[in-house]
Short mmCIF file of C-alpha atoms in Angstrom, two decimals:
data_model
loop_
_atom_site.label_atom_id
_atom_site.label_comp_id
_atom_site.label_asym_id
_atom_site.label_seq_id
_atom_site.Cartn_x
_atom_site.Cartn_y
_atom_site.Cartn_z
CA MET A 14 14.36 156.71 85.81
CA PRO A 15 13.88 155.23 89.31
CA THR A 16 14.61 157.40 92.31
CA LEU A 17 17.77 156.79 94.29
CA ASP A 18 17.31 155.00 97.61
CA TYR A 19 16.74 157.54 100.33
CA ASP A 20 17.96 157.33 103.90
CA PRO A 21 16.26 159.86 106.26
CA ALA A 22 19.45 159.92 108.36
CA CYS A 23 21.22 161.67 105.47
CA LEU A 24 18.75 164.57 105.32
CA PRO A 25 20.79 166.94 107.56
CA ASP A 26 23.77 166.51 105.22
CA LEU A 27 21.78 166.93 101.99
CA LEU A 28 19.51 169.87 102.83
CA PRO A 29 22.27 172.54 103.00
CA LEU A 30 23.41 171.58 99.49
CA TYR A 31 19.80 171.60 98.25
CA TYR A 32 19.09 175.11 99.57
CA ARG A 33 22.44 176.45 98.44
CA ARG A 34 22.49 175.16 94.88
CA LEU A 35 19.17 173.61 93.81
CA PHE A 36 16.14 175.30 95.37
CA PRO A 37 14.59 177.56 92.64
CA PHE A 38 14.56 180.80 94.64
CA PRO A 39 14.13 183.20 91.64
CA GLN A 40 11.00 181.43 90.40
CA TYR A 41 9.73 180.98 93.97
CA TYR A 42 10.05 184.69 94.71
CA ARG A 43 8.54 185.62 91.36
CA TRP A 44 5.51 183.44 92.12
CA LEU A 45 4.82 184.79 95.60
CA SER A 46 5.45 188.42 94.53
CA TYR A 47 2.81 188.28 91.76
CA GLY A 48 4.64 190.83 89.64
CA GLY A 49 5.08 193.29 92.48
CA VAL A 50 1.76 194.95 91.59
CA SER A 51 0.68 195.13 95.25
CA LYS A 52 3.08 196.88 97.61
CA ASN A 53 4.51 194.71 100.41
CA TYR A 54 2.74 191.60 99.10
CA PHE A 55 5.75 189.34 99.55
CA GLN A 56 7.00 191.18 102.63
CA ASN A 57 3.73 190.61 104.53
CA ARG A 58 3.54 186.90 103.72
CA GLU A 59 3.87 184.36 106.54
CA PHE A 60 6.39 181.55 106.21
CA SER A 61 6.62 178.72 108.67
CA PHE A 62 9.67 176.47 109.08
CA THR A 63 9.82 173.07 110.74
CA LEU A 64 13.42 172.57 111.83
CA LYS A 65 15.31 169.50 112.95
CA ASP A 66 13.82 167.70 116.00
CA ASP A 67 10.36 169.09 115.10
CA ILE A 68 11.15 172.64 116.18
CA TYR A 69 8.27 174.67 114.74
CA VAL A 70 8.78 178.34 113.86
CA ARG A 71 5.76 180.36 112.68
CA TYR A 72 5.18 184.00 111.74
CA GLN A 73 8.31 184.69 109.74
CA SER A 74 8.46 187.23 106.94
CA PHE A 75 11.17 188.38 104.55
CA SER A 76 11.72 191.62 102.69
CA THR A 77 13.50 190.21 99.66
CA GLN A 78 14.36 187.00 97.86
CA ASN A 79 17.91 187.32 99.15
CA GLU A 80 16.72 187.56 102.75
CA LEU A 81 14.56 184.45 102.41
CA GLU A 82 17.38 182.61 100.70
CA LYS A 83 19.91 183.41 103.42
CA GLU A 84 17.52 182.41 106.21
CA MET A 85 16.70 179.06 104.62
CA GLN A 86 20.40 178.35 104.08
CA LYS A 87 21.08 179.30 107.68
CA THR A 88 18.26 177.43 109.45
CA VAL A 89 17.95 174.53 106.94
CA PRO A 90 14.21 173.81 107.44
CA TYR A 91 13.03 170.22 107.14
CA LYS A 92 9.66 171.52 106.00
CA ILE A 93 8.39 174.85 104.62
CA ASP A 94 4.78 176.01 104.94
CA ILE A 95 3.24 179.06 103.30
CA GLY A 96 0.60 181.14 105.05
CA ALA A 97 -1.46 184.23 104.35
CA VAL A 98 -0.54 187.75 103.35
CA TYR A 99 -1.22 189.84 106.44
CA SER A 100 -2.10 193.49 106.96
CA HIS A 101 1.35 194.10 108.49
CA ARG A 102 4.78 192.57 108.32
CA VAL A 103 4.83 189.16 110.00
CA MET A 104 7.91 188.86 112.19
CA HIS A 105 8.87 186.13 114.61
CA LEU A 106 8.37 187.29 118.18
CA THR A 107 11.89 186.37 119.32
CA THR A 108 13.48 188.71 116.77
CA ASP A 109 11.09 191.66 116.89
CA THR A 110 11.89 194.73 118.91
CA PRO A 111 9.27 196.27 121.24
CA SER A 112 9.11 199.35 119.01
CA GLN A 113 8.15 197.18 116.02
CA HIS A 114 5.29 195.59 117.95
CA ASN A 115 4.01 198.96 119.13
CA THR A 116 3.58 200.20 115.57
CA VAL A 117 0.71 197.73 115.03
CA LYS A 118 -2.49 198.70 116.85
CA SER A 119 -4.33 195.98 118.68
CA GLY A 120 -6.89 194.23 116.49
CA THR A 121 -5.57 195.55 113.19
CA PHE A 122 -3.21 192.65 112.49
CA GLN A 123 -5.17 190.24 110.31
CA ALA A 124 -4.88 187.86 107.38
CA LEU A 125 -5.97 189.66 104.22
CA GLU A 126 -5.26 187.39 101.28
CA LYS A 127 -4.12 183.95 100.33
CA GLU A 128 -4.36 181.63 97.36
CA LEU A 129 -7.46 179.45 97.31
CA VAL A 130 -5.96 176.07 98.16
CA PHE A 131 -7.09 172.46 98.11
CA ASP A 132 -5.54 169.51 99.93
CA ILE A 133 -6.36 165.94 98.91
CA ASP A 134 -4.86 163.16 101.01
CA MET A 135 -4.95 159.49 100.06
CA THR A 136 -5.69 158.47 103.65
CA ASP A 137 -9.20 159.90 103.25
CA TYR A 138 -9.92 157.11 100.73
CA ASP A 139 -9.02 154.27 103.09
CA ASP A 140 -12.62 153.04 103.26
CA VAL A 141 -12.72 152.50 99.47
CA ARG A 142 -9.20 151.39 98.48
CA ARG A 143 -8.03 147.82 98.98
CA CYS A 144 -4.42 147.99 97.78
CA CYS A 145 -3.02 150.31 100.49
CA SER A 146 -3.92 152.11 103.70
CA ALA A 147 -2.72 154.99 105.87
CA ALA A 148 0.35 156.71 104.37
CA ASP A 149 1.06 153.99 101.82
CA ILE A 150 0.34 154.54 98.12
CA CYS A 151 0.86 152.53 94.94
CA SER A 152 0.30 152.94 91.22
CA LYS A 153 -3.18 151.43 91.55
CA CYS A 154 -4.62 153.90 94.06
CA TRP A 155 -2.73 156.87 92.61
CA THR A 156 -5.42 156.86 89.90
CA LEU A 157 -7.64 158.50 92.54
CA MET A 158 -5.38 161.56 92.50
CA THR A 159 -5.52 161.67 88.70
CA ILE A 160 -9.33 161.60 88.84
CA ALA A 161 -9.35 164.33 91.50
CA ILE A 162 -7.19 166.66 89.42
CA ARG A 163 -9.27 166.13 86.28
CA ILE A 164 -12.56 166.82 88.08
CA LEU A 165 -11.44 169.80 90.16
CA ASP A 166 -9.31 171.45 87.49
CA ARG A 167 -12.22 171.50 85.04
CA ALA A 168 -14.66 172.81 87.65
CA LEU A 169 -12.37 175.56 88.92
CA ARG A 170 -11.64 176.76 85.37
CA GLU A 171 -15.04 176.37 83.72
CA ASP A 172 -17.52 176.75 86.60
CA PHE A 173 -15.64 179.50 88.49
CA GLY A 174 -13.54 181.07 85.73
CA PHE A 175 -10.14 180.69 87.41
CA GLN A 176 -7.14 180.42 85.08
CA HIS A 177 -3.97 180.04 87.16
CA LEU A 178 -3.96 176.70 88.96
CA LEU A 179 -0.72 175.19 90.23
CA TRP A 180 -1.08 171.47 91.00
CA VAL A 181 1.62 170.06 93.27
CA TYR A 182 2.52 166.57 94.50
CA SER A 183 2.92 166.67 98.27
CA GLY A 184 5.96 164.38 98.30
CA ARG A 185 4.26 161.44 99.95
CA ARG A 186 0.55 160.58 99.71
CA GLY A 187 -1.41 163.44 98.23
CA ILE A 188 -1.75 166.54 96.10
CA HIS A 189 -2.30 170.26 96.61
CA CYS A 190 -3.83 172.87 94.36
CA TRP A 191 -2.94 176.57 94.54
CA VAL A 192 -5.49 178.77 92.75
CA CYS A 193 -3.47 181.94 92.18
CA ASP A 194 -5.83 184.28 90.30
CA ASP A 195 -6.12 187.75 91.82
CA ALA A 196 -9.85 187.17 92.44
CA ALA A 197 -9.15 183.84 94.17
CA ARG A 198 -6.53 185.35 96.50
CA LYS A 199 -9.01 188.02 97.62
CA LEU A 200 -11.90 185.63 98.42
CA SER A 201 -13.51 185.96 101.85
CA VAL A 202 -13.81 183.01 104.23
CA ALA A 203 -17.50 182.74 103.32
CA ALA A 204 -16.71 182.63 99.59
CA ARG A 205 -13.96 180.03 100.08
CA SER A 206 -16.38 177.91 102.09
CA ALA A 207 -18.97 178.18 99.31
CA VAL A 208 -16.47 177.00 96.68
CA ALA A 209 -15.30 174.12 98.89
CA GLU A 210 -18.88 173.01 99.62
CA TYR A 211 -19.81 173.20 95.93
CA LEU A 212 -16.93 170.84 95.12
CA SER A 213 -17.67 168.45 98.01
CA LEU A 214 -19.84 165.46 97.20
CA VAL A 215 -18.77 162.64 99.51
CA LYS A 216 -20.41 163.40 102.87
CA GLY A 217 -20.38 161.61 106.22
CA GLY A 218 -17.92 159.88 108.52
CA GLU A 219 -17.10 156.24 109.16
CA GLU A 220 -20.58 155.52 110.49
CA THR A 221 -22.22 156.71 107.23
CA VAL A 222 -22.63 153.85 104.75
CA ARG A 223 -24.05 155.72 101.76
CA LYS A 224 -21.90 158.82 101.38
CA VAL A 225 -23.17 160.03 98.01
CA VAL A 226 -26.87 160.69 97.38
CA LEU A 227 -27.92 162.11 94.01
CA SER A 228 -31.17 163.89 93.28
CA ASP A 229 -33.04 164.44 90.04
CA PRO A 230 -32.09 166.22 87.86
CA ILE A 231 -28.34 165.66 88.25
CA HIS A 232 -26.47 168.96 88.54
CA PRO A 233 -24.30 169.77 85.48
CA PHE A 234 -21.18 169.82 87.69
CA ILE A 235 -21.91 166.25 88.84
CA SER A 236 -22.60 165.18 85.26
CA HIS A 237 -19.18 166.52 84.20
CA SER A 238 -17.58 164.75 87.17
CA LEU A 239 -19.29 161.47 86.26
CA THR A 240 -17.84 161.71 82.75
CA VAL A 241 -14.36 161.66 84.30
CA VAL A 242 -15.16 158.91 86.82
CA GLU A 243 -16.77 156.66 84.20
CA ARG A 244 -13.60 156.91 82.11
CA TYR A 245 -11.42 155.48 84.90
CA PHE A 246 -13.86 153.39 86.98
CA PRO A 247 -13.80 150.01 85.15
CA GLN A 248 -10.02 149.67 85.04
CA TYR A 249 -9.39 151.30 88.42
CA ALA A 250 -12.19 149.93 90.61
CA ILE A 251 -13.40 146.71 88.98
CA VAL A 252 -10.01 145.48 87.75
CA GLY A 253 -7.37 147.25 89.86
CA GLN A 254 -9.15 147.37 93.22
CA ASP A 255 -11.28 144.28 92.46
CA ILE A 256 -14.22 145.68 94.42
CA LEU A 257 -16.46 142.83 93.21
CA GLY A 258 -13.90 140.09 93.79
CA SER A 259 -14.01 138.88 97.41
CA MET A 260 -17.16 138.43 99.48
CA GLU A 261 -16.06 141.16 101.87
CA SER A 262 -15.63 143.76 99.13
CA ILE A 263 -18.84 142.65 97.38
CA ASP A 264 -20.81 143.07 100.61
CA LYS A 265 -19.43 146.59 100.92
CA VAL A 266 -20.74 147.51 97.47
CA LEU A 267 -24.08 145.75 97.99
CA SER A 268 -24.65 147.64 101.25
CA LEU A 269 -25.16 150.74 99.09
CA LEU A 270 -28.10 149.13 97.26
CA PRO A 271 -31.71 148.39 98.22
CA GLU A 272 -32.67 144.94 99.49
CA ASP A 273 -34.33 143.67 96.28
CA ILE A 274 -31.26 144.40 94.11
CA ARG A 275 -28.92 142.93 96.74
CA LYS A 276 -30.87 139.68 96.75
CA GLU A 277 -30.81 139.34 92.97
CA LEU A 278 -27.10 140.13 92.78
CA ASN A 279 -26.26 137.60 95.48
CA ASN A 280 -27.99 134.90 93.45
CA PHE A 281 -26.29 136.04 90.24
CA ASN A 282 -22.82 136.21 91.81
CA LYS A 283 -23.00 132.58 92.96
CA ASN A 284 -22.63 131.44 89.37
CA GLU A 285 -20.82 134.42 87.79
CA LYS A 286 -17.24 134.95 88.93
CA ASN A 287 -16.20 137.61 86.41
CA PRO A 288 -16.12 140.96 88.30
CA MET A 289 -16.86 143.02 85.17
CA LYS A 290 -19.94 140.94 84.38
CA ARG A 291 -21.03 141.31 87.98
CA TRP A 292 -20.80 145.10 87.60
CA ASP A 293 -22.70 145.02 84.30
CA ARG A 294 -25.46 143.02 85.99
CA LEU A 295 -25.61 145.53 88.84
CA CYS A 296 -26.00 148.41 86.38
CA ALA A 297 -28.70 146.53 84.45
CA LEU A 298 -30.72 145.89 87.61
CA VAL A 299 -30.41 149.54 88.65
CA GLU A 300 -31.56 150.66 85.20
CA HIS A 301 -34.51 148.26 85.29
CA LYS A 302 -35.54 149.48 88.72
CA LYS A 303 -35.27 153.07 87.52
CA SER A 304 -37.45 152.48 84.44
CA SER A 305 -40.09 150.52 86.34
CA SER A 306 -40.28 152.81 89.35
CA LYS A 307 -42.57 155.80 89.59
CA LYS A 308 -39.91 157.54 91.63
CA SER A 309 -37.40 159.69 89.77
CA GLY A 310 -33.71 159.90 90.54
CA GLN A 311 -32.63 156.26 90.80
CA TYR A 312 -28.88 156.76 90.26
CA LEU A 313 -27.54 153.98 92.48
CA ASP A 314 -24.77 152.81 90.14
CA LYS A 315 -23.55 156.39 89.67
CA GLU A 316 -23.57 156.94 93.44
CA ILE A 317 -21.36 153.87 93.89
CA MET A 318 -18.89 155.11 91.27
CA LEU A 319 -18.72 158.55 92.91
CA GLN A 320 -18.36 157.12 96.42
CA TYR A 321 -15.39 155.02 95.29
CA CYS A 322 -13.68 157.60 93.05
CA TYR A 323 -14.81 161.19 93.68
CA PRO A 324 -12.18 163.53 95.22
CA ARG A 325 -12.29 163.86 98.99
CA LEU A 326 -11.37 167.36 100.05
CA ASP A 327 -10.08 168.59 103.37
CA VAL A 328 -12.53 171.51 103.29
CA ASN A 329 -11.03 173.19 106.36
CA VAL A 330 -7.80 173.79 104.45
CA SER A 331 -9.73 175.55 101.70
CA LYS A 332 -11.98 177.62 103.98
CA GLY A 333 -9.38 179.34 106.15
CA VAL A 334 -7.40 182.34 104.90
CA ASN A 335 -4.70 181.87 107.54
CA HIS A 336 -4.33 178.11 107.14
CA LEU A 337 -0.79 176.92 106.37
CA LEU A 338 -0.03 174.62 103.44
CA LYS A 339 3.18 172.82 102.56
CA SER A 340 5.28 174.76 100.08
CA PRO A 341 6.15 173.52 96.60
CA PHE A 342 9.78 172.32 96.40
CA SER A 343 9.81 171.29 100.06
CA VAL A 344 11.49 167.96 100.78
CA HIS A 345 9.34 165.34 102.48
CA PRO A 346 11.49 164.13 105.39
CA LYS A 347 10.11 160.57 105.37
CA THR A 348 10.28 159.83 101.64
CA GLY A 349 12.95 162.32 100.61
CA ARG A 350 10.83 163.22 97.57
CA ILE A 351 10.60 166.81 96.42
CA SER A 352 7.14 168.41 96.44
CA VAL A 353 7.00 169.17 92.72
CA PRO A 354 4.51 170.85 90.34
CA ILE A 355 2.52 168.44 88.17
CA ASP A 356 2.37 168.94 84.41
CA LEU A 357 -1.28 168.40 83.48
CA LYS A 358 -0.28 167.60 79.90
CA GLU A 359 1.36 164.45 81.29
CA LEU A 360 -1.13 163.79 84.08
CA ASP A 361 -2.00 160.20 83.15
CA THR A 362 1.68 159.23 83.12
CA PHE A 363 2.68 161.09 86.29
CA ASP A 364 4.24 158.60 88.70
CA PRO A 365 4.90 159.71 92.30
CA PHE A 366 7.61 157.06 92.57
CA GLU A 367 9.50 158.68 89.70
CA VAL A 368 9.61 162.06 91.46
CA PRO A 369 13.25 162.78 92.36
CA THR A 370 14.45 162.41 95.90
CA ILE A 371 16.91 164.83 97.46
CA SER A 372 19.44 161.95 97.44
CA LEU A 373 19.13 161.56 93.69
CA ILE A 374 19.42 165.22 92.69
CA CYS A 375 22.34 165.83 95.05
CA GLU A 376 24.17 162.86 93.58
CA GLU A 377 23.40 164.07 90.04
CA LEU A 378 24.72 167.50 90.98
CA GLU A 379 28.02 166.12 92.22
CA LYS A 380 28.74 164.19 89.03
CA PRO A 381 31.39 166.00 86.93
CA ARG A 382 30.17 167.46 83.65
CA PRO A 383 32.54 167.41 80.65
CA ASP A 384 31.58 170.86 79.33
CA GLU A 385 31.98 172.55 82.70
CA GLY A 386 35.16 174.57 82.89
CA GLU A 387 36.98 177.87 82.90
CA GLU A 388 34.53 179.71 80.63
CA ASP A 389 31.76 179.46 83.24
CA GLU A 390 34.09 180.68 85.98
CA ILE A 391 35.14 183.72 83.90
CA LYS A 392 31.49 184.66 83.28
CA ASP A 393 30.73 184.37 86.98
CA LYS A 394 33.62 186.66 87.93
CA GLU A 395 32.65 189.26 85.32
CA ASN A 396 29.35 189.93 87.06
CA GLU A 397 29.30 188.68 90.63
CA GLN A 398 25.75 189.97 91.18
CA ASP A 399 24.26 187.47 88.72
CA ALA A 400 26.81 184.72 89.36
CA GLY A 401 24.82 182.94 92.08
CA GLU A 402 21.64 182.83 90.01
CA ARG A 403 23.48 181.60 86.91
CA ARG A 404 25.20 178.88 88.91
CA ARG A 405 21.89 177.75 90.42
CA ILE A 406 20.28 177.55 86.96
CA ARG A 407 23.21 175.52 85.67
CA ASP A 408 23.03 173.31 88.76
CA TYR A 409 19.36 172.36 88.75
CA LYS A 410 19.39 171.86 84.97
CA ARG A 411 21.92 169.09 85.52
CA THR A 412 19.46 167.18 87.70
CA SER A 413 16.07 165.48 87.52
CA LEU A 414 14.59 168.59 89.16
CA ALA A 415 14.89 170.55 85.90
CA LYS A 416 11.67 169.41 84.26
CA TYR A 417 9.62 170.33 87.33
CA VAL A 418 11.12 173.81 87.55
CA LYS A 419 10.19 174.15 83.88
CA VAL A 420 6.54 173.44 84.79
CA LEU A 421 6.69 176.30 87.30
CA ASP A 422 8.34 178.54 84.69
CA ARG A 423 5.47 177.95 82.25
CA PHE A 424 2.95 178.66 84.99
CA LEU A 425 4.67 181.96 85.85
CA GLU A 426 4.87 182.98 82.20
CA ALA A 427 1.12 182.43 81.80
CA MET A 428 0.44 184.56 84.89
CA ALA A 429 2.74 187.32 83.58
CA ARG A 430 0.92 187.37 80.22
CA SER A 431 -2.41 187.56 82.01
CA ARG A 432 -1.23 190.48 84.20
CA LYS A 433 0.09 192.32 81.16
CA GLY A 434 -3.19 191.82 79.33
CA GLU A 435 -5.17 193.09 82.31
CA MET A 436 -2.97 196.18 82.63
CA LEU A 437 -3.40 196.94 78.92
CA ARG A 438 -7.15 196.52 79.26
CA LYS A 439 -7.31 198.93 82.19
CA SER A 440 -5.10 201.39 80.32
CA ASP A 441 -7.44 201.30 77.32
CA LEU A 442 -10.45 201.93 79.52
CA GLN A 443 -8.82 205.03 81.00
CA LYS A 444 -8.09 206.62 77.63
CA GLU A 445 -10.26 209.51 76.52
CA PHE A 446 -11.40 209.63 72.92
#
C-alpha cells in the first residue's frame, strides 16, 4: 500500500495525535528497561528532544513510562534521540534544583552503558551509486542497505556471539542497528572501537581511489561478506547501476585495475557493448593475471565488488558510549516516515517507500470502525488504570504501524526468554548438591 502524501507543514497538527494514541510506549519502556534487572537503568538513561524550530534539549531523564509519556505529549518533540545510561540521574539543567546537583560529586557523573549501535547512511555511498545522491534514495540503491544488514547481522551473531539485534529504518536514507545483549551494552570504548574496526573494510576519503585492498589469505569474515556481495552484485551493480555502461562509469571501475588489464579491457569494450560480458571479461583477465603471476593475493575483481557494495559504517557512532542515536518510532520531519524496526524475515522485500507516514496512520486512525462501540467503552470504564494502554493497542492495530510494532514485540519476547534462561542457569549454578 503506498504511503499517503506528506506535507511537513502538517507535522505540528499530527504529532500530538501520534504521541497520544499511536506511539508504542509500553513496548518502548519494556525495551529500554531490560526487564528491570538493573536498578535505575531506565531512570539514568539520557533522552534528547529536538522541538519545533530546532530547539535542542539534551540530558533529560524519566523515572517511569508514564513520566516519559506525559513529557512527550506535552513538548511534542519533532525528533527523539537516545543516549547512554549514566552513573546518576540525567536531568535537564533548567529543571534541576541546586540540591540535586550537589548530590553528585565532581567527576563521578559518567556514561556507563549503552547499546552497541551502528549507523549506515546512503550518502556515504555517493561515490559508487549512479541513481541518486545526497539524501535521495530509490529502490535501486536501497539494495546497498539490504547487503549491509545481511553482512553485519551475520558477523555480529556468528563472529561476536550477539543475539539481540534490532535493525531500524531511519525514516529517510539509512539504517541503524541496536545490539542489545547485556555484554554489548557493557562494552568499553576500546572494545566498541575494536568491533567497529573489525567490521570496517572500505577505507580512505575522496582522494583515495582504491578503497579496498585484500591480502592473502582472505580473512574468513571477508569471505563470508563476499558470499553476500556476489549474490547481489550482478543485478545491483552491473544491471541496476550500470557501472560498465557509460565511459565515465567504466573509467571509474578501470581506475581500480593495473595498467595492463585496463588496456586490454579498453580494446575489448570497443566491440562489446553488453555490460555483463564486459564484467565477465574483467574477471577472466584478473583470474589469468592471478594464475600467471608469482605474487599471491590478486583479488582485484573482489576488491571492486566490495568497494561498490560493502557497508560503509560511521565508526564514530559505534565507538562512543555517550553518542546519541535517533530513536525507533521517531517521525522524520522531512519525509514524515516513521523510523520502524525491520523484519529480517522479509528483508529482501522491505521497501522504505512503503513505510507508513504519520499522515497515513493518523488518517487510518480517524476512519470509523464498524465493530467499535459501547462494549469497548464499558471495558475502559471498568478499569481506568489499563484503559489508556488498551485504547492505544486498539488504535495502532487499526493502522499500518501495527506490523512494525509486532516486529518489536517479537524482539522483546526473544530478549525476555533469554533473560529467563540466564536467570535459571545462574540459579542452577548456585544450588548445592
